[in-house]
Short mmCIF file of C-alpha atoms and ligand atoms in Angstrom, two decimals:
data_model
loop_
_atom_site.label_atom_id
_atom_site.label_comp_id
_atom_site.label_asym_id
_atom_site.label_seq_id
_atom_site.Cartn_x
_atom_site.Cartn_y
_atom_site.Cartn_z
CA MET A 1 36.05 19.18 -19.32
CA ALA A 2 37.52 21.46 -16.89
CA GLU A 3 40.26 20.30 -14.63
CA LYS A 4 39.53 18.69 -11.30
CA LYS A 5 40.57 20.32 -8.29
CA ASN A 6 40.23 19.50 -4.90
CA PHE A 7 39.55 21.90 -2.26
CA ALA A 8 39.44 21.11 1.79
CA ALA A 9 38.70 22.46 5.14
CA VAL A 10 42.12 22.51 6.83
CA LEU A 11 42.71 23.28 10.61
CA ARG A 12 46.18 24.53 10.64
CA GLU A 13 46.30 24.75 14.08
CA LYS A 14 43.77 26.04 16.77
CA GLY A 15 41.59 28.92 15.38
CA ASP A 16 43.00 28.79 12.08
CA LEU A 17 40.72 27.29 9.49
CA ARG A 18 41.06 27.86 6.08
CA LEU A 19 39.68 26.29 2.87
CA GLU A 20 42.82 25.50 0.72
CA GLU A 21 43.55 23.43 -2.51
CA THR A 22 44.84 20.02 -1.96
CA ASP A 23 46.23 17.14 -3.66
CA ILE A 24 43.01 14.97 -5.40
CA PRO A 25 43.49 11.96 -3.32
CA SER A 26 43.24 8.49 -5.18
CA PRO A 27 41.75 5.31 -3.81
CA SER A 28 44.01 2.30 -2.11
CA GLN A 29 43.01 -1.13 -2.47
CA ASN A 30 39.43 -1.64 -1.05
CA GLU A 31 38.66 1.96 -0.96
CA VAL A 32 36.45 4.51 -2.97
CA MET A 33 36.87 8.15 -4.03
CA ILE A 34 33.75 10.03 -3.22
CA ALA A 35 32.83 13.32 -4.64
CA MET A 36 31.39 14.98 -1.12
CA ASP A 37 28.13 16.47 -1.17
CA SER A 38 26.99 17.04 2.56
CA VAL A 39 29.12 17.50 5.66
CA GLY A 40 27.28 18.51 9.09
CA ILE A 41 29.08 20.19 11.30
CA CYS A 42 29.83 18.27 14.80
CA GLY A 43 30.23 19.99 17.83
CA SER A 44 33.79 17.99 17.97
CA ASP A 45 34.80 19.82 14.77
CA VAL A 46 34.16 22.89 16.36
CA HIS A 47 35.85 22.42 19.54
CA TYR A 48 39.09 21.11 17.84
CA TRP A 49 39.05 24.66 15.78
CA THR A 50 38.33 26.80 18.96
CA HIS A 51 40.51 24.42 21.46
CA GLY A 52 42.91 22.54 19.20
CA GLU A 53 42.22 19.56 21.36
CA ILE A 54 39.56 17.42 22.82
CA GLY A 55 40.95 14.95 25.78
CA ASP A 56 44.24 13.33 24.62
CA PHE A 57 43.87 14.29 20.99
CA ILE A 58 45.79 17.10 20.01
CA VAL A 59 45.95 18.64 16.70
CA LYS A 60 49.64 18.54 15.98
CA ALA A 61 49.65 18.84 12.24
CA PRO A 62 46.84 20.52 9.86
CA MET A 63 43.83 18.38 9.75
CA ILE A 64 41.22 18.31 7.71
CA LEU A 65 37.95 18.73 9.48
CA GLY A 66 34.42 16.95 9.16
CA HIS A 67 32.72 13.39 9.89
CA GLU A 68 29.22 13.38 9.13
CA SER A 69 29.16 13.13 5.61
CA SER A 70 27.90 11.82 2.56
CA GLY A 71 28.80 11.99 -1.32
CA ILE A 72 28.86 10.46 -5.01
CA VAL A 73 31.32 7.23 -5.61
CA THR A 74 33.36 8.71 -8.38
CA ALA A 75 36.35 5.99 -8.54
CA LEU A 76 36.56 2.35 -7.36
CA GLY A 77 40.06 1.38 -5.77
CA GLU A 78 41.25 -2.27 -6.70
CA GLY A 79 38.99 -5.30 -4.86
CA VAL A 80 35.91 -2.85 -4.46
CA LYS A 81 32.89 -5.11 -5.05
CA ASN A 82 30.19 -3.73 -2.95
CA LEU A 83 29.75 -0.23 -4.44
CA LYS A 84 29.85 1.11 -8.50
CA ILE A 85 30.73 4.63 -9.80
CA GLY A 86 27.81 6.63 -9.18
CA ASP A 87 26.29 5.20 -6.25
CA ARG A 88 24.98 8.06 -3.77
CA VAL A 89 26.47 6.63 -0.21
CA ALA A 90 26.64 7.56 3.14
CA ILE A 91 30.13 7.65 5.03
CA GLU A 92 30.73 6.15 8.61
CA PRO A 93 33.91 7.56 9.64
CA GLY A 94 35.54 5.44 11.95
CA VAL A 95 37.23 2.52 10.23
CA PRO A 96 38.61 -0.15 12.77
CA CYS A 97 41.49 -2.58 12.47
CA ARG A 98 39.05 -5.72 11.92
CA MET A 99 41.42 -8.05 13.79
CA CYS A 100 41.31 -7.24 17.17
CA GLU A 101 39.38 -8.59 19.86
CA PHE A 102 36.86 -5.68 20.00
CA CYS A 103 36.45 -5.84 16.22
CA LYS A 104 35.76 -9.73 16.25
CA GLY A 105 33.38 -9.11 19.13
CA GLY A 106 31.37 -6.61 17.11
CA ARG A 107 32.06 -3.74 19.30
CA TYR A 108 34.64 -2.17 16.95
CA ASN A 109 33.69 1.23 18.30
CA LEU A 110 36.69 -0.04 20.85
CA CYS A 111 38.87 -0.90 18.64
CA PRO A 112 41.87 0.62 19.92
CA ASP A 113 43.34 1.04 16.45
CA ILE A 114 40.62 2.62 15.20
CA VAL A 115 40.99 5.72 12.50
CA PHE A 116 38.53 8.16 12.97
CA CYS A 117 37.75 10.97 10.62
CA ALA A 118 38.81 14.65 11.85
CA THR A 119 40.32 12.89 15.19
CA PRO A 120 44.20 14.10 15.05
CA PRO A 121 46.13 13.09 13.03
CA VAL A 122 43.49 11.55 10.84
CA HIS A 123 42.26 13.82 7.95
CA GLY A 124 38.28 14.12 7.97
CA SER A 125 35.87 14.40 5.14
CA LEU A 126 35.32 18.24 4.63
CA ALA A 127 37.01 18.18 0.89
CA THR A 128 35.60 17.93 -2.63
CA TYR A 129 37.23 14.77 -2.88
CA TYR A 130 37.84 12.27 -0.24
CA CYS A 131 38.67 8.44 -0.13
CA HIS A 132 37.27 5.97 2.36
CA ALA A 133 37.06 2.16 2.95
CA ALA A 134 34.35 0.74 0.73
CA ASP A 135 32.57 -1.41 3.48
CA PHE A 136 32.16 1.61 5.61
CA CYS A 137 30.10 3.33 2.68
CA TYR A 138 26.54 2.89 2.57
CA LYS A 139 24.61 3.20 -0.41
CA LEU A 140 21.42 5.14 0.14
CA PRO A 141 17.99 4.32 -1.44
CA ASP A 142 16.97 6.90 -4.09
CA HIS A 143 14.49 8.42 -1.93
CA VAL A 144 16.73 9.38 0.84
CA THR A 145 18.68 12.29 0.39
CA LEU A 146 22.18 12.77 0.65
CA GLU A 147 21.84 15.24 3.40
CA GLU A 148 19.89 12.51 5.36
CA GLY A 149 22.96 10.32 4.64
CA ALA A 150 25.19 12.63 6.19
CA LEU A 151 22.79 12.87 9.26
CA LEU A 152 23.24 9.04 9.45
CA GLU A 153 26.34 9.87 11.68
CA PRO A 154 24.68 11.81 14.80
CA LEU A 155 21.47 9.54 14.26
CA SER A 156 23.88 6.31 14.80
CA VAL A 157 24.99 8.27 18.21
CA GLY A 158 21.16 7.70 19.39
CA VAL A 159 20.53 4.50 17.99
CA HIS A 160 23.78 3.07 20.04
CA ALA A 161 22.65 4.72 23.12
CA CYS A 162 19.10 3.90 23.17
CA ARG A 163 20.14 0.20 22.45
CA ARG A 164 22.70 0.43 25.19
CA ALA A 165 19.77 1.91 27.46
CA GLY A 166 17.61 -1.06 26.49
CA VAL A 167 14.63 1.53 25.33
CA THR A 168 11.13 -0.72 24.47
CA LEU A 169 7.84 -0.54 23.69
CA GLY A 170 6.59 1.56 26.47
CA SER A 171 9.53 2.91 28.15
CA LYS A 172 9.74 6.07 30.27
CA VAL A 173 12.42 8.02 29.08
CA LEU A 174 14.56 10.92 30.21
CA VAL A 175 16.87 12.86 27.50
CA CYS A 176 19.00 15.30 29.25
CA GLY A 177 20.23 18.06 26.75
CA ALA A 178 18.42 18.86 23.58
CA GLY A 179 21.08 19.65 21.15
CA PRO A 180 21.33 17.76 18.32
CA ILE A 181 22.74 14.95 20.28
CA GLY A 182 19.77 14.79 22.69
CA LEU A 183 17.40 15.42 19.70
CA VAL A 184 18.71 12.20 17.69
CA ASN A 185 18.22 10.51 20.89
CA LEU A 186 14.72 11.51 21.46
CA LEU A 187 13.67 10.39 18.15
CA THR A 188 15.12 6.95 18.06
CA ALA A 189 13.61 6.62 21.57
CA LYS A 190 10.11 7.27 20.14
CA ALA A 191 10.86 5.26 17.18
CA MET A 192 11.80 2.43 19.36
CA GLY A 193 8.64 2.23 21.02
CA ALA A 194 9.21 4.74 24.03
CA ALA A 195 5.63 5.50 25.87
CA GLU A 196 6.69 9.08 26.98
CA VAL A 197 9.98 10.97 26.55
CA ALA A 198 10.93 14.16 28.98
CA MET A 199 13.50 16.40 27.86
CA THR A 200 15.43 18.97 29.78
CA ASP A 201 17.64 21.85 28.86
CA ILE A 202 18.66 25.10 30.00
CA ASP A 203 17.90 26.72 27.21
CA GLN A 204 13.96 27.29 26.44
CA GLY A 205 14.51 27.57 22.30
CA ARG A 206 15.99 24.46 22.23
CA LEU A 207 13.08 22.92 24.43
CA ASN A 208 10.63 24.04 21.90
CA VAL A 209 12.48 22.60 19.14
CA ALA A 210 12.55 19.17 21.27
CA LYS A 211 8.71 19.95 21.68
CA LYS A 212 8.25 20.07 17.82
CA LEU A 213 9.97 16.79 17.40
CA GLY A 214 8.04 14.99 19.77
CA ALA A 215 9.11 15.34 23.31
CA ASP A 216 6.05 14.91 25.29
CA TYR A 217 7.68 16.91 28.31
CA PRO A 218 10.35 19.77 27.36
CA ILE A 219 11.72 20.75 31.34
CA LEU A 220 13.63 23.57 31.65
CA ALA A 221 16.23 22.80 33.82
CA ASP A 222 16.49 25.71 36.18
CA THR A 223 18.08 24.84 39.10
CA ARG A 224 21.43 22.67 39.17
CA ASP A 225 20.09 20.91 42.14
CA GLY A 226 19.89 17.24 40.97
CA LYS A 227 17.20 16.48 43.72
CA GLU A 228 15.01 19.12 42.89
CA MET A 229 15.22 18.28 39.15
CA ALA A 230 14.11 15.29 39.88
CA LYS A 231 11.36 16.29 41.33
CA LYS A 232 10.02 18.14 38.42
CA ILE A 233 10.74 15.34 36.18
CA GLU A 234 8.71 12.69 38.01
CA SER A 235 6.09 15.14 38.41
CA ALA A 236 5.80 15.90 34.77
CA LEU A 237 6.25 12.15 33.94
CA GLY A 238 3.94 11.27 36.51
CA ALA A 239 6.83 8.49 37.24
CA MET A 240 10.36 8.26 37.58
CA PRO A 241 11.87 7.60 34.18
CA ASP A 242 13.04 3.69 33.54
CA ILE A 243 15.78 5.21 31.30
CA THR A 244 17.95 8.46 31.60
CA ILE A 245 20.42 9.31 28.38
CA GLU A 246 22.24 12.17 29.36
CA CYS A 247 23.14 14.41 26.45
CA SER A 248 24.84 17.27 27.87
CA GLY A 249 27.74 16.38 29.91
CA ALA A 250 27.37 19.23 32.51
CA PRO A 251 27.72 17.92 35.81
CA SER A 252 24.77 18.73 37.39
CA SER A 253 22.82 17.21 34.68
CA VAL A 254 24.57 14.13 35.09
CA GLN A 255 23.69 14.19 39.24
CA THR A 256 19.96 14.82 38.08
CA GLY A 257 20.35 11.72 35.97
CA ILE A 258 20.97 9.37 38.82
CA TYR A 259 18.33 11.24 41.00
CA SER A 260 15.77 10.84 38.22
CA THR A 261 16.24 7.41 36.95
CA LYS A 262 13.89 4.98 38.75
CA SER A 263 15.69 2.27 41.00
CA GLY A 264 16.69 -0.55 38.83
CA GLY A 265 17.04 1.42 35.68
CA VAL A 266 19.61 2.68 33.56
CA LEU A 267 21.58 5.73 33.13
CA VAL A 268 23.45 6.30 29.80
CA LEU A 269 26.13 8.92 29.61
CA VAL A 270 26.76 10.16 26.18
CA GLY A 271 27.39 13.76 27.17
CA LEU A 272 30.87 13.75 27.44
CA GLY A 273 31.69 16.85 30.21
CA PRO A 274 34.97 17.58 32.57
CA ALA A 275 36.93 14.78 32.87
CA GLU A 276 36.27 14.11 36.63
CA VAL A 277 32.68 14.92 38.24
CA SER A 278 31.43 14.37 41.54
CA LEU A 279 28.26 12.29 41.53
CA PRO A 280 25.71 11.00 44.25
CA ILE A 281 26.96 7.37 43.45
CA VAL A 282 25.74 5.75 46.67
CA ASN A 283 22.15 6.82 45.27
CA ALA A 284 22.84 5.08 42.13
CA ALA A 285 24.59 2.09 44.03
CA VAL A 286 22.18 1.39 46.93
CA ARG A 287 18.98 1.81 44.01
CA GLU A 288 20.98 -0.66 41.62
CA VAL A 289 20.72 2.39 38.78
CA ASP A 290 23.16 0.82 35.96
CA ILE A 291 25.45 3.54 34.62
CA ARG A 292 26.43 3.03 31.39
CA GLY A 293 28.97 4.85 28.95
CA ILE A 294 28.65 5.13 25.04
CA PHE A 295 31.39 5.90 22.68
CA ARG A 296 30.29 6.61 18.98
CA TYR A 297 28.47 3.56 17.72
CA ALA A 298 29.14 0.19 16.02
CA ASN A 299 26.66 -1.54 13.70
CA CYS A 300 24.47 0.96 13.76
CA TYR A 301 24.79 2.71 10.15
CA PRO A 302 22.61 0.46 8.93
CA ILE A 303 19.54 0.71 11.38
CA ALA A 304 19.86 4.41 11.20
CA LEU A 305 19.63 4.30 7.76
CA ALA A 306 16.48 1.86 7.71
CA MET A 307 14.73 3.92 10.09
CA ILE A 308 15.08 6.69 7.43
CA ALA A 309 14.07 5.06 4.67
CA SER A 310 11.10 3.52 6.10
CA GLY A 311 9.93 6.89 7.44
CA LYS A 312 10.13 5.83 10.95
CA VAL A 313 12.46 8.82 12.10
CA ASP A 314 12.55 12.06 10.16
CA VAL A 315 15.90 13.98 11.05
CA LYS A 316 15.53 16.73 8.52
CA PRO A 317 14.13 19.19 10.86
CA LEU A 318 17.36 19.09 12.70
CA VAL A 319 19.21 20.77 9.75
CA THR A 320 18.72 24.74 10.48
CA HIS A 321 21.32 26.24 8.54
CA ARG A 322 23.22 25.40 5.13
CA PHE A 323 26.25 26.91 3.71
CA PRO A 324 28.32 26.63 0.25
CA MET A 325 31.86 25.12 0.91
CA ALA A 326 33.18 28.51 0.14
CA LYS A 327 31.44 30.18 3.26
CA THR A 328 33.00 27.24 5.37
CA ILE A 329 33.98 29.67 8.47
CA ASP A 330 30.90 31.41 8.40
CA ALA A 331 29.26 27.91 9.10
CA PHE A 332 31.66 27.06 11.38
CA GLU A 333 30.72 30.20 13.42
CA THR A 334 27.04 29.68 13.15
CA ALA A 335 27.75 26.00 14.48
CA LYS A 336 29.50 27.61 17.29
CA THR A 337 27.82 30.65 18.58
CA GLY A 338 24.41 28.60 18.01
CA ALA A 339 23.07 31.80 16.63
CA ASP A 340 19.76 32.32 15.24
CA GLY A 341 18.48 29.00 16.73
CA ALA A 342 21.25 26.58 14.98
CA ILE A 343 20.99 23.12 15.63
CA LYS A 344 22.64 21.23 12.74
CA VAL A 345 24.73 23.64 10.23
CA VAL A 346 25.42 21.38 7.08
CA ILE A 347 27.96 22.46 4.24
CA LYS A 348 26.70 22.14 0.76
CA VAL A 349 30.39 20.60 -0.91
CA LYS A 350 28.56 20.37 -4.28
CA GLU A 351 26.65 23.34 -4.95
P1 NAD B 1 25.38 20.46 22.37
O1 NAD B 1 26.12 21.33 23.11
O2 NAD B 1 24.86 21.40 21.14
O3 NAD B 1 24.13 20.30 23.13
C1 NAD B 1 24.23 20.18 24.45
C2 NAD B 1 22.83 20.96 25.28
O4 NAD B 1 23.18 20.58 26.58
C3 NAD B 1 22.66 22.38 24.69
O5 NAD B 1 21.44 22.46 24.20
C4 NAD B 1 22.70 23.15 26.14
O6 NAD B 1 22.05 24.40 26.13
C5 NAD B 1 22.48 21.60 27.06
N1 NAD B 1 22.88 21.94 28.61
C6 NAD B 1 23.85 22.19 29.14
N2 NAD B 1 23.80 22.20 30.81
C7 NAD B 1 22.55 21.55 30.64
C8 NAD B 1 21.68 21.21 32.08
N3 NAD B 1 22.41 21.36 33.07
N4 NAD B 1 20.81 20.39 32.12
C9 NAD B 1 20.12 19.95 30.78
N5 NAD B 1 20.63 20.63 29.43
C10 NAD B 1 22.10 21.37 29.53
O7 NAD B 1 26.06 19.30 22.08
P2 NAD B 1 25.54 17.99 21.03
O8 NAD B 1 26.28 18.00 19.45
O9 NAD B 1 24.24 17.80 21.20
O10 NAD B 1 26.32 16.91 22.08
C11 NAD B 1 25.98 16.72 23.31
C12 NAD B 1 27.45 16.20 24.12
O11 NAD B 1 27.37 14.55 23.31
C13 NAD B 1 28.27 16.59 24.31
O12 NAD B 1 29.02 16.50 25.42
C14 NAD B 1 29.08 15.72 23.15
O13 NAD B 1 30.42 15.83 23.45
C15 NAD B 1 28.57 14.59 23.27
N6 NAD B 1 28.84 13.28 22.40
C16 NAD B 1 28.91 11.92 22.66
C17 NAD B 1 29.43 11.07 22.05
C18 NAD B 1 29.84 9.95 22.45
O14 NAD B 1 30.25 8.77 21.40
N7 NAD B 1 29.86 9.63 23.72
C19 NAD B 1 29.14 11.48 20.70
C20 NAD B 1 28.93 12.71 20.10
C21 NAD B 1 28.67 13.55 20.91
ZN1 ZN B 2 40.17 -3.61 16.17
#
């Protein structure tokens, strides 16, 4: 048998991403070792590569990137009972402390001690072999592909946002921004029974994709005037949306989100733009528009998996580009520039 080797996509510092040979990890107690299969590139991976930081998280030491991932269990640490060798699993990248009030209350995404893949100083999963807490790995049914497993990560963001928004049968929803995150919100809102979904973007190409994926009203954001955009959205939907899910982070789009949302409705902030933004806050206050944040997800992987396994949601069209691991830098370039209509770029670790 050929000797096993481990390669990983290591961000040494801002701008310096390399494929390097590293030690093969071994699973600790309650962990499994996974032979990685598919790893999607997220905007945050690209941002750490190009900027070396996001907010307070700064890359100070070499860090392996990647957190949208799946693979096959190859070894079990002591105490693992829920999985066996050969299981195909999706990996939920954030492992919380399980002890604090947030963990105990079920909102473990708010755990101050959460360890999240590829958020400095924690290594990510873009490697040949990777070890992870077994209870944060989800066994995939045979008919769900490992690539779909990797896409449970962004889909879980959509599930969490739509649940926080209260999307339900008959909802009229506006999703701002048609990147991967806006698109998973579109798919989830539809699966949760939204009657109509309007979607905005500044890029007509992305709106065309949104339309193919089921957006009823793709609307070009051709002005930064939030009130003007709100009028366009109302006339397309025939009413103001009950719910707006902002997935661009652009300040003008958050402003549009407030002006657009029906009185008594909900605006969910998914997009993370500048730390401080000027907002028509009195408009939101006097019309009782609830503004809710979301941070990643909690308890959403099983739901996202059930949605895919049952065929309620099809995430496959989101994947526009696939690269072998040896072409990791090209994959990151494609994700960065969005060249050639790139939406979700996936690295195939196991060719
Ligand atoms: P993306 O950059 O691929 O997509 C953003 C889209 O918004 C682009 O298509 C862009 O053209 C569009 N856009 C820009 N300005 C706009 C405007 N004024 N009006 C309408 N659309 C506009 O990014 P993504 O991967 O889809 O992620 C979207 C956002 O969600 C990012 O800000 C990301 O940081 C954030 N995010 C947040 C969480 C969370 O837990 N809160 C999780 C994942 C991603
Ligand atoms: Zn905790």
